[in-house]
Every structure is written in structure tokens, then in C-alpha cells.
Coordinates of N, CA, C and O in Angstrom, one line a residue:
M1 N 6.6 -45.6 2.1 CA 6.2 -45.3 0.8 C 5.6 -43.9 0.7 O 5.8 -43.3 -0.3
V2 N 5.0 -43.5 1.8 CA 4.4 -42.2 1.8 C 5.5 -41.1 1.7 O 5.4 -40.1 1.0
L3 N 6.6 -41.4 2.4 CA 7.7 -40.4 2.4 C 8.3 -40.3 1.0 O 8.6 -39.2 0.5
A4 N 8.4 -41.4 0.2 CA 8.9 -41.3 -1.1 C 8.0 -40.5 -2.0 O 8.4 -39.7 -2.9
W5 N 6.6 -40.7 -1.9 CA 5.7 -39.9 -2.6 C 5.8 -38.4 -2.3 O 5.7 -37.5 -3.2
L6 N 6.0 -38.1 -1.0 CA 6.1 -36.7 -0.6 C 7.4 -36.1 -1.1 O 7.5 -34.9 -1.5
C7 N 8.5 -36.8 -1.1 CA 9.8 -36.3 -1.7 C 9.6 -36.1 -3.2 O 10.1 -35.1 -3.7
L8 N 8.9 -37.0 -3.9 CA 8.7 -36.8 -5.3 C 7.8 -35.6 -5.5 O 8.1 -34.8 -6.4
T9 N 6.8 -35.4 -4.7 CA 6.0 -34.2 -4.8 C 6.8 -32.9 -4.6 O 6.6 -31.9 -5.3
F10 N 7.7 -32.9 -3.6 CA 8.5 -31.8 -3.4 C 9.4 -31.5 -4.6 O 9.5 -30.3 -5.0
G11 N 10.0 -32.5 -5.2 CA 10.8 -32.3 -6.4 C 10.0 -31.8 -7.5 O 10.5 -30.9 -8.2
V12 N 8.8 -32.3 -7.8 CA 8.0 -31.8 -8.9 C 7.6 -30.4 -8.6 O 7.6 -29.5 -9.5
A13 N 7.4 -30.0 -7.3 CA 7.0 -28.6 -7.0 C 8.1 -27.7 -7.3 O 7.9 -26.6 -7.8
V14 N 9.4 -28.1 -6.9 CA 10.5 -27.2 -7.2 C 10.7 -27.1 -8.7 O 10.9 -26.0 -9.2
G15 N 10.6 -28.2 -9.4 CA 10.7 -28.1 -10.9 C 9.6 -27.3 -11.5 O 9.9 -26.5 -12.4
S16 N 8.4 -27.4 -11.0 CA 7.3 -26.5 -11.6 C 7.5 -25.1 -11.3 O 7.0 -24.2 -12.0
A17 N 8.1 -24.8 -10.2 CA 8.4 -23.4 -9.8 C 9.5 -22.8 -10.7 O 9.4 -21.6 -11.1
I18 N 10.4 -23.6 -11.1 CA 11.5 -23.1 -11.9 C 11.1 -23.1 -13.4 O 11.4 -22.2 -14.2
L19 N 10.5 -24.2 -13.8 CA 10.0 -24.4 -15.2 C 8.5 -24.4 -15.2 O 7.9 -25.4 -14.9
P20 N 7.9 -23.3 -15.6 CA 6.4 -23.2 -15.5 C 5.6 -24.1 -16.4 O 4.4 -24.2 -16.3
I21 N 6.3 -24.8 -17.3 CA 5.6 -25.7 -18.2 C 5.2 -27.0 -17.5 O 4.4 -27.8 -18.0
I22 N 5.7 -27.3 -16.3 CA 5.4 -28.4 -15.5 C 4.2 -28.0 -14.6 O 4.2 -27.0 -13.9
S23 N 3.1 -28.7 -14.7 CA 1.9 -28.4 -13.9 C 1.8 -29.2 -12.6 O 1.5 -30.4 -12.6
I24 N 2.1 -28.5 -11.5 CA 2.0 -29.1 -10.2 C 0.6 -29.4 -9.8 O 0.3 -30.4 -9.1
E25 N -0.4 -28.6 -10.3 CA -1.8 -28.9 -10.1 C -2.2 -30.2 -10.6 O -2.9 -31.0 -9.9
L26 N -1.8 -30.5 -11.8 CA -2.2 -31.8 -12.4 C -1.5 -33.0 -11.6 O -2.1 -34.0 -11.4
F27 N -0.3 -32.7 -11.2 CA 0.5 -33.8 -10.5 C -0.3 -34.0 -9.2 O -0.4 -35.2 -8.8
V28 N -0.7 -33.0 -8.5 CA -1.3 -33.2 -7.2 C -2.7 -33.9 -7.3 O -3.0 -34.8 -6.6
I29 N -3.5 -33.5 -8.3 CA -4.7 -34.2 -8.6 C -4.5 -35.7 -8.9 O -5.1 -36.6 -8.4
G30 N -3.5 -36.0 -9.7 CA -3.2 -37.4 -10.0 C -2.7 -38.1 -8.8 O -3.0 -39.3 -8.6
L31 N -1.9 -37.5 -8.0 CA -1.3 -38.1 -6.8 C -2.4 -38.5 -5.8 O -2.5 -39.6 -5.4
V32 N -3.3 -37.6 -5.6 CA -4.4 -37.9 -4.6 C -5.4 -38.9 -5.1 O -6.0 -39.6 -4.3
T33 N -5.6 -39.0 -6.4 CA -6.5 -40.0 -6.9 C -5.9 -41.4 -6.9 O -6.6 -42.4 -6.7
Q34 N -4.5 -41.5 -7.0 CA -3.9 -42.7 -7.0 C -3.4 -43.2 -5.7 O -3.2 -44.4 -5.4
Q35 N -3.1 -42.2 -4.8 CA -2.6 -42.5 -3.4 C -3.5 -41.8 -2.4 O -3.1 -40.8 -1.8
P36 N -4.7 -42.2 -2.2 CA -5.6 -41.5 -1.3 C -5.3 -41.5 0.1 O -5.8 -40.8 0.9
G37 N -4.3 -42.4 0.5 CA -3.9 -42.5 1.9 C -3.0 -41.4 2.3 O -2.7 -41.2 3.5
I38 N -2.4 -40.6 1.4 CA -1.5 -39.5 1.8 C -2.4 -38.3 2.3 O -3.3 -37.9 1.5
S39 N -2.0 -37.8 3.4 CA -2.8 -36.7 4.0 C -2.7 -35.4 3.1 O -1.6 -35.1 2.6
C40 N -3.8 -34.7 2.9 CA -3.7 -33.5 2.1 C -2.9 -32.4 2.8 O -2.3 -31.6 2.1
W41 N -2.7 -32.5 4.1 CA -1.9 -31.5 4.8 C -0.4 -31.7 4.4 O 0.3 -30.7 4.2
W42 N 0.0 -33.0 4.4 CA 1.4 -33.2 4.0 C 1.7 -32.9 2.6 O 2.8 -32.4 2.2
I43 N 0.7 -33.1 1.7 CA 0.9 -32.8 0.3 C 1.0 -31.3 0.2 O 1.9 -30.7 -0.5
G44 N 0.1 -30.5 0.8 CA 0.2 -29.1 0.8 C 1.5 -28.5 1.3 O 2.0 -27.6 0.8
F45 N 2.0 -29.2 2.4 CA 3.3 -28.7 3.0 C 4.4 -29.0 2.0 O 5.3 -28.1 1.8
A46 N 4.4 -30.2 1.4 CA 5.5 -30.5 0.4 C 5.5 -29.6 -0.8 O 6.5 -29.1 -1.2
V47 N 4.3 -29.3 -1.3 CA 4.2 -28.5 -2.5 C 4.6 -27.0 -2.1 O 5.3 -26.4 -2.9
A48 N 4.1 -26.5 -1.0 CA 4.3 -25.1 -0.6 C 5.8 -24.9 -0.4 O 6.4 -23.9 -0.9
T49 N 6.5 -25.9 0.2 CA 7.9 -25.8 0.5 C 8.7 -25.8 -0.8 O 9.6 -24.9 -1.1
G50 N 8.3 -26.7 -1.7 CA 9.0 -26.8 -3.0 C 8.8 -25.6 -3.9 O 9.7 -25.1 -4.5
Q51 N 7.5 -25.1 -3.9 CA 7.2 -23.9 -4.8 C 7.9 -22.7 -4.3 O 8.5 -22.0 -5.1
V52 N 7.9 -22.4 -3.0 CA 8.6 -21.2 -2.5 C 10.1 -21.3 -2.7 O 10.8 -20.4 -3.1
L53 N 10.7 -22.5 -2.5 CA 12.1 -22.7 -2.7 C 12.5 -22.4 -4.1 O 13.5 -21.8 -4.4
G54 N 11.7 -23.0 -5.1 CA 12.0 -22.8 -6.5 C 11.8 -21.3 -6.9 O 12.6 -20.8 -7.7
K55 N 10.7 -20.6 -6.4 CA 10.5 -19.3 -6.8 C 11.5 -18.3 -6.1 O 11.7 -17.2 -6.6
L56 N 12.1 -18.8 -5.1 CA 13.1 -17.9 -4.4 C 14.3 -17.6 -5.4 O 14.9 -16.5 -5.3
V57 N 14.6 -18.5 -6.3 CA 15.6 -18.2 -7.3 C 15.2 -17.0 -8.1 O 16.1 -16.1 -8.3
Y58 N 14.0 -16.9 -8.6 CA 13.5 -15.8 -9.4 C 13.5 -14.5 -8.5 O 13.8 -13.4 -9.0
F59 N 13.0 -14.6 -7.3 CA 12.9 -13.5 -6.4 C 14.3 -12.9 -6.1 O 14.5 -11.7 -6.3
L60 N 15.3 -13.7 -5.8 CA 16.6 -13.2 -5.5 C 17.3 -12.7 -6.8 O 18.0 -11.7 -6.7
A61 N 17.0 -13.3 -7.9 CA 17.6 -12.7 -9.2 C 17.0 -11.4 -9.5 O 17.7 -10.5 -10.0
A62 N 15.7 -11.2 -9.3 CA 15.1 -9.9 -9.5 C 15.6 -8.8 -8.5 O 15.7 -7.7 -8.9
R63 N 15.9 -9.2 -7.3 CA 16.5 -8.3 -6.4 C 17.9 -7.9 -6.7 O 18.5 -6.9 -6.2
G64 N 18.6 -8.7 -7.5 CA 20.0 -8.5 -7.8 C 20.9 -9.2 -6.8 O 22.1 -9.1 -6.9
S65 N 20.4 -10.0 -5.9 CA 21.2 -10.7 -4.9 C 21.8 -12.0 -5.5 O 22.7 -12.6 -4.9
L66 N 21.2 -12.5 -6.6 CA 21.7 -13.7 -7.2 C 22.0 -13.5 -8.6 O 21.1 -12.9 -9.4
H67 N 23.2 -13.8 -9.0 CA 23.6 -13.6 -10.4 C 23.4 -14.9 -11.2 O 24.0 -15.9 -10.8
L68 N 22.6 -14.9 -12.2 CA 22.3 -16.1 -13.0 C 23.5 -16.5 -13.8 O 24.3 -15.6 -14.2
P69 N 23.7 -17.8 -14.1 CA 24.7 -18.2 -15.0 C 24.6 -17.6 -16.4 O 23.5 -17.2 -16.8
A70 N 25.6 -17.6 -17.1 CA 25.6 -17.0 -18.4 C 24.6 -17.6 -19.4 O 24.0 -16.8 -20.1
F71 N 24.4 -18.9 -19.3 CA 23.4 -19.5 -20.2 C 22.0 -19.1 -19.9 O 21.1 -19.2 -20.8
L72 N 21.7 -18.5 -18.8 CA 20.3 -18.1 -18.4 C 20.1 -16.6 -18.7 O 19.0 -16.1 -18.6
R73 N 21.2 -15.9 -18.9 CA 21.1 -14.4 -19.1 C 20.9 -14.2 -20.6 O 21.4 -14.9 -21.5
R74 N 20.3 -13.1 -20.9 CA 20.1 -12.6 -22.3 C 21.4 -12.2 -22.8 O 22.2 -11.6 -22.2
K75 N 21.6 -12.5 -24.1 CA 22.9 -12.1 -24.8 C 22.7 -10.6 -25.1 O 21.7 -10.1 -25.5
E76 N 23.9 -9.9 -24.9 CA 23.9 -8.5 -25.2 C 23.8 -8.3 -26.8 O 24.5 -9.0 -27.5
K77 N 22.9 -7.5 -27.1 CA 22.7 -7.2 -28.6 C 23.2 -5.8 -28.8 O 23.1 -4.9 -28.0
P78 N 23.6 -5.6 -30.0 CA 24.1 -4.2 -30.4 C 22.9 -3.3 -30.3 O 21.7 -3.6 -30.6
E79 N 23.1 -2.1 -29.8 CA 22.1 -1.1 -29.7 C 21.5 -0.7 -31.0 O 22.3 -0.4 -32.0
K80 N 20.2 -0.7 -31.1 CA 19.6 -0.2 -32.3 C 18.5 0.7 -31.9 O 18.0 0.6 -30.8
P81 N 18.1 1.6 -32.7 CA 17.0 2.6 -32.3 C 15.8 1.8 -31.9 O 15.3 0.9 -32.6
S82 N 15.2 2.2 -30.8 CA 13.9 1.6 -30.4 C 12.8 2.2 -31.1 O 12.7 3.4 -31.4
S83 N 11.8 1.3 -31.3 CA 10.6 1.7 -32.0 C 9.7 2.5 -31.0 O 9.9 2.3 -29.8
P84 N 8.8 3.3 -31.5 CA 7.9 4.0 -30.5 C 7.1 3.0 -29.6 O 6.8 3.3 -28.5
F85 N 6.8 1.8 -30.2 CA 6.1 0.8 -29.4 C 6.9 0.3 -28.2 O 6.4 0.3 -27.1
K86 N 8.2 0.1 -28.5 CA 9.1 -0.4 -27.4 C 9.3 0.7 -26.4 O 9.4 0.4 -25.2
L87 N 9.5 1.9 -26.9 CA 9.7 3.0 -25.9 C 8.5 3.2 -25.0 O 8.6 3.5 -23.8
K88 N 7.3 3.0 -25.6 CA 6.0 3.2 -24.8 C 6.0 2.1 -23.7 O 5.7 2.4 -22.5
W89 N 6.3 0.8 -24.0 CA 6.3 -0.2 -23.1 C 7.4 -0.1 -22.0 O 7.3 -0.4 -20.9
K90 N 8.6 0.4 -22.5 CA 9.7 0.6 -21.5 C 9.3 1.7 -20.5 O 9.5 1.6 -19.3
A91 N 8.6 2.7 -21.0 CA 8.1 3.8 -20.0 C 7.1 3.2 -19.1 O 7.1 3.5 -17.9
R92 N 6.2 2.3 -19.5 CA 5.2 1.7 -18.6 C 5.9 0.9 -17.6 O 5.5 0.9 -16.4
L93 N 6.9 0.1 -18.0 CA 7.6 -0.8 -17.1 C 8.3 0.1 -16.0 O 8.4 -0.3 -14.9
D94 N 9.0 1.1 -16.5 CA 9.6 2.0 -15.6 C 8.7 2.6 -14.5 O 9.0 2.8 -13.4
T95 N 7.5 3.0 -15.0 CA 6.5 3.5 -14.1 C 6.1 2.5 -13.0 O 6.0 2.8 -11.8
V96 N 5.8 1.3 -13.5 CA 5.5 0.2 -12.5 C 6.6 0.0 -11.5 O 6.4 -0.2 -10.3
R97 N 7.9 -0.1 -12.0 CA 9.0 -0.3 -11.2 C 9.2 0.9 -10.2 O 9.4 0.6 -9.0
D98 N 9.0 2.1 -10.6 CA 9.0 3.2 -9.7 C 8.0 3.1 -8.6 O 8.2 3.4 -7.4
R99 N 6.7 2.8 -9.0 CA 5.7 2.6 -8.0 C 6.0 1.5 -7.0 O 5.7 1.6 -5.8
C100 N 6.5 0.4 -7.5 CA 6.9 -0.7 -6.6 C 7.9 -0.3 -5.6 O 7.9 -0.6 -4.4
H101 N 8.9 0.5 -6.0 CA 10.0 1.0 -5.1 C 9.4 2.0 -4.1 O 9.8 2.0 -2.9
R102 N 8.4 2.8 -4.5 CA 7.8 3.8 -3.6 C 6.9 3.1 -2.6 O 6.7 3.6 -1.5
H103 N 6.2 2.0 -3.0 CA 5.2 1.4 -2.1 C 5.5 -0.1 -2.0 O 4.7 -0.9 -2.5
P104 N 6.6 -0.5 -1.4 CA 6.8 -2.0 -1.3 C 5.8 -2.8 -0.5 O 5.6 -4.0 -0.8
H105 N 5.1 -2.1 0.4 CA 4.0 -2.8 1.1 C 2.8 -3.2 0.3 O 2.1 -4.1 0.7
W106 N 2.6 -2.6 -0.9 CA 1.6 -3.0 -1.8 C 1.8 -4.5 -2.2 O 0.9 -5.2 -2.5
M107 N 3.0 -4.8 -2.3 CA 3.4 -6.2 -2.8 C 2.9 -7.3 -1.9 O 2.6 -8.4 -2.3
F108 N 2.8 -7.0 -0.6 CA 2.4 -8.0 0.4 C 1.0 -8.5 0.0 O 0.8 -9.7 -0.2
G109 N 0.0 -7.6 -0.2 CA -1.3 -8.0 -0.6 C -1.4 -8.7 -1.9 O -2.0 -9.7 -2.1
T110 N -0.7 -8.1 -2.9 CA -0.7 -8.7 -4.3 C -0.1 -10.1 -4.3 O -0.6 -11.0 -4.9
H111 N 1.0 -10.2 -3.6 CA 1.7 -11.5 -3.6 C 0.9 -12.5 -2.8 O 0.8 -13.7 -3.2
A112 N 0.2 -12.1 -1.7 CA -0.6 -13.0 -0.9 C -1.7 -13.6 -1.7 O -2.0 -14.8 -1.7
V113 N -2.4 -12.7 -2.4 CA -3.6 -13.1 -3.2 C -3.1 -14.0 -4.4 O -3.7 -15.1 -4.6
S114 N -2.0 -13.6 -5.0 CA -1.5 -14.4 -6.1 C -1.1 -15.8 -5.6 O -1.2 -16.8 -6.4
S115 N -0.5 -15.9 -4.4 CA 0.0 -17.2 -4.0 C -1.2 -18.2 -3.7 O -1.0 -19.4 -3.8
V116 N -2.4 -17.7 -3.4 CA -3.5 -18.5 -3.2 C -4.3 -18.7 -4.4 O -4.6 -19.9 -4.8
V117 N -4.7 -17.7 -5.1 CA -5.6 -17.7 -6.3 C -4.8 -18.0 -7.6 O -5.4 -18.7 -8.5
G118 N -3.6 -17.5 -7.7 CA -2.9 -17.6 -9.0 C -3.1 -16.5 -9.9 O -2.6 -16.5 -11.0
L119 N -3.9 -15.5 -9.5 CA -4.1 -14.3 -10.4 C -3.8 -13.0 -9.5 O -4.3 -12.9 -8.4
P120 N -2.9 -12.2 -9.9 CA -2.0 -12.3 -11.1 C -1.1 -13.5 -10.9 O -0.9 -14.0 -9.8
P121 N -0.5 -13.9 -12.0 CA 0.3 -15.1 -12.0 C 1.4 -15.1 -10.9 O 2.0 -14.0 -10.7
F122 N 1.6 -16.1 -10.2 CA 2.5 -16.2 -9.1 C 3.9 -15.9 -9.5 O 4.7 -15.3 -8.8
M123 N 4.3 -16.3 -10.7 CA 5.6 -16.0 -11.3 C 5.8 -14.5 -11.4 O 6.9 -14.0 -11.1
F124 N 4.8 -13.9 -11.9 CA 4.9 -12.4 -12.1 C 5.0 -11.7 -10.8 O 5.9 -10.8 -10.7
T125 N 4.2 -12.0 -9.8 CA 4.3 -11.3 -8.5 C 5.6 -11.7 -7.8 O 6.1 -10.9 -7.0
T126 N 6.2 -12.9 -8.1 CA 7.5 -13.2 -7.5 C 8.6 -12.3 -8.0 O 9.3 -11.7 -7.2
V127 N 8.6 -12.1 -9.3 CA 9.6 -11.2 -9.9 C 9.4 -9.8 -9.4 O 10.3 -9.0 -9.1
L128 N 8.1 -9.3 -9.4 CA 7.8 -8.0 -9.0 C 8.1 -7.7 -7.6 O 8.6 -6.6 -7.2
A129 N 7.9 -8.7 -6.7 CA 8.3 -8.6 -5.3 C 9.8 -8.4 -5.2 O 10.2 -7.6 -4.3
G130 N 10.6 -9.1 -6.0 CA 12.0 -8.9 -5.9 C 12.4 -7.5 -6.4 O 13.3 -6.9 -5.8
L131 N 11.8 -7.1 -7.5 CA 12.1 -5.7 -8.0 C 11.7 -4.6 -7.0 O 12.3 -3.6 -6.9
A132 N 10.6 -4.9 -6.3 CA 10.1 -3.9 -5.3 C 10.9 -3.8 -4.0 O 10.7 -2.9 -3.3
G133 N 11.7 -4.8 -3.8 CA 12.5 -4.8 -2.6 C 11.8 -5.4 -1.4 O 12.2 -5.1 -0.3
M134 N 10.9 -6.3 -1.6 CA 10.2 -6.9 -0.5 C 11.2 -7.7 0.3 O 12.1 -8.3 -0.3
S135 N 11.0 -7.8 1.6 CA 12.0 -8.5 2.4 C 11.9 -10.0 2.1 O 10.8 -10.5 1.8
T136 N 13.0 -10.7 2.2 CA 13.0 -12.2 1.9 C 12.1 -12.9 2.9 O 11.4 -13.8 2.4
A137 N 12.1 -12.6 4.1 CA 11.3 -13.3 5.1 C 9.8 -13.1 4.8 O 9.0 -14.0 4.9
L138 N 9.4 -11.9 4.5 CA 8.0 -11.6 4.1 C 7.6 -12.4 2.9 O 6.5 -13.0 2.8
F139 N 8.5 -12.4 1.9 CA 8.2 -13.1 0.6 C 8.0 -14.6 0.9 O 7.1 -15.2 0.5
V140 N 8.9 -15.2 1.7 CA 8.8 -16.6 2.0 C 7.6 -16.9 2.8 O 6.8 -17.9 2.6
A141 N 7.3 -16.1 3.9 CA 6.1 -16.4 4.7 C 4.8 -16.2 3.9 O 3.9 -17.1 4.1
T142 N 4.7 -15.2 3.2 CA 3.5 -15.0 2.4 C 3.3 -16.1 1.3 O 2.2 -16.6 1.2
G143 N 4.4 -16.4 0.6 CA 4.3 -17.4 -0.4 C 4.0 -18.8 0.2 O 3.1 -19.5 -0.4
A144 N 4.6 -19.1 1.2 CA 4.4 -20.4 1.8 C 3.0 -20.6 2.4 O 2.4 -21.6 2.2
A145 N 2.5 -19.6 3.1 CA 1.1 -19.7 3.6 C 0.1 -19.8 2.5 O -0.8 -20.6 2.6
G146 N 0.3 -18.9 1.5 CA -0.7 -19.0 0.4 C -0.6 -20.3 -0.4 O -1.7 -20.9 -0.8
R147 N 0.6 -20.7 -0.7 CA 0.7 -22.0 -1.5 C 0.2 -23.2 -0.7 O -0.4 -24.1 -1.2
F148 N 0.5 -23.2 0.6 CA 0.0 -24.2 1.5 C -1.5 -24.3 1.5 O -2.1 -25.4 1.3
A149 N -2.2 -23.2 1.6 CA -3.6 -23.1 1.5 C -4.1 -23.6 0.2 O -5.1 -24.4 0.1
R150 N -3.5 -23.1 -0.9 CA -4.0 -23.5 -2.2 C -3.9 -25.0 -2.5 O -4.8 -25.6 -2.9
F151 N -2.7 -25.6 -2.2 CA -2.5 -27.0 -2.5 C -3.1 -27.9 -1.5 O -3.4 -29.1 -1.9
T152 N -3.3 -27.5 -0.3 CA -4.0 -28.4 0.7 C -5.5 -28.5 0.2 O -6.0 -29.6 0.2
V153 N -6.1 -27.4 -0.2 CA -7.5 -27.5 -0.6 C -7.5 -28.3 -1.9 O -8.5 -29.1 -2.1
L154 N -6.6 -28.1 -2.8 CA -6.6 -28.8 -4.1 C -6.4 -30.3 -3.8 O -7.1 -31.2 -4.4
A155 N -5.5 -30.7 -2.9 CA -5.3 -32.1 -2.5 C -6.6 -32.7 -1.9 O -6.8 -33.9 -2.0
A156 N -7.3 -31.9 -1.2 CA -8.5 -32.4 -0.5 C -9.7 -32.5 -1.4 O -10.7 -33.1 -1.1
S157 N -9.7 -31.8 -2.5 CA -10.9 -31.6 -3.4 C -11.4 -32.9 -4.0 O -12.6 -33.1 -4.0
P158 N -10.6 -33.9 -4.4 CA -11.2 -35.1 -4.9 C -12.0 -35.9 -3.9 O -13.1 -36.4 -4.1
A159 N -11.5 -35.9 -2.6 CA -12.2 -36.6 -1.6 C -13.5 -35.8 -1.2 O -14.5 -36.5 -0.9
L160 N -13.4 -34.5 -1.2 CA -14.6 -33.7 -0.9 C -15.7 -33.9 -2.0 O -16.9 -34.1 -1.6
M161 N -15.3 -33.9 -3.2 CA -16.2 -34.1 -4.3 C -16.8 -35.5 -4.2 O -18.1 -35.7 -4.4
A162 N -16.0 -36.5 -3.9 CA -16.6 -37.9 -3.8 C -17.6 -38.0 -2.7 O -18.6 -38.7 -2.8
G163 N -17.3 -37.3 -1.6 CA -18.2 -37.3 -0.4 C -19.5 -36.6 -0.7 O -20.6 -37.1 -0.3
W164 N -19.5 -35.6 -1.5 CA -20.7 -34.8 -1.8 C -21.5 -35.6 -2.8 O -22.8 -35.5 -2.9
L165 N -20.9 -36.4 -3.7 CA -21.6 -37.1 -4.7 C -22.3 -38.4 -4.2 O -23.2 -38.9 -4.8
H166 N -21.9 -38.9 -3.1 CA -22.5 -40.1 -2.5 C -23.5 -39.8 -1.6 O -23.9 -39.3 -0.8

């Protein structure tokens, strides 16, 4: 039965990585309150594996290694003159992209902090890591370690709180 719960946890983690409207945090809290016999280490492992696997799609797409299907790509719109506001934001984005390409090692720290804390958002740093050209092995290792730490602590938190309150 534990294996079934861990497989479900893995599936929800992949889904939440691809569709950010799914909250893996709420799922994990609900799981550990209803199934306290499942080890927080296994839950952390299942979630970390699923999250990194799901985010790998965005990472590879940002690098240009993975071409998304037509229904996921933006439709080409006819060119129209850009407003000064859009030009200003395009220039800012180009500046960030240039800095990322010049300093890809900066992404290691940012991605590591994001994978544990969630700020800046993990989705944002995933795409930025792909744009910066971070190596896939470093992306997977950093994301997996951070996500494992985050969700292992989250899975252990209800038991810790219950122990402190008694």
C-alpha cells in the first residue's frame, strides 16, 4: 500500500511541476496526516524525483533542446508596432538573458536557493537556467537536492509539530 501512495505522490509531483495550479505542498501535508506510516524520506524522494522530471521539460524547452508541440506554442501574430512599454520590457529581458549567458555559474546559486525556499519561483529559475545554458546534470542535481530537502522537511513537519505540542 505504501508503494501505491508513493507512486501517486510521484505522479502528482510530475503534474504539479508541469501544471503549477496543482499544489504538491497541500498534497504532501494531506498525505502525511492521513498516512503517517509513510517515511518522510520516501515522500521527499518521490516528490523530488517527480518535480525535477516535470521541470526538465521546461528546462529543455528553454534551452532549445526540446521542441514543444504546436498546441503549446504561441501562435504567430502579425507584426504590429511595439509600444514604448513593450520595448522597455523587451530590453530588460534581453539584458537579463545576456547576463545569464555571460555568467551561467550565477544560476547554480539562484536555482539551488529556489529549489529549497521557492523564492524566486522554481518555475522561473528553471526556465532561466535553460536560457542561461546551465548543464543538464547540474540542473538535475541542484534541483533534486533542493526539492528533496524541501519536501522531506515538509513531510516531517506535522509529526514535529505534534511532538512539540505534547
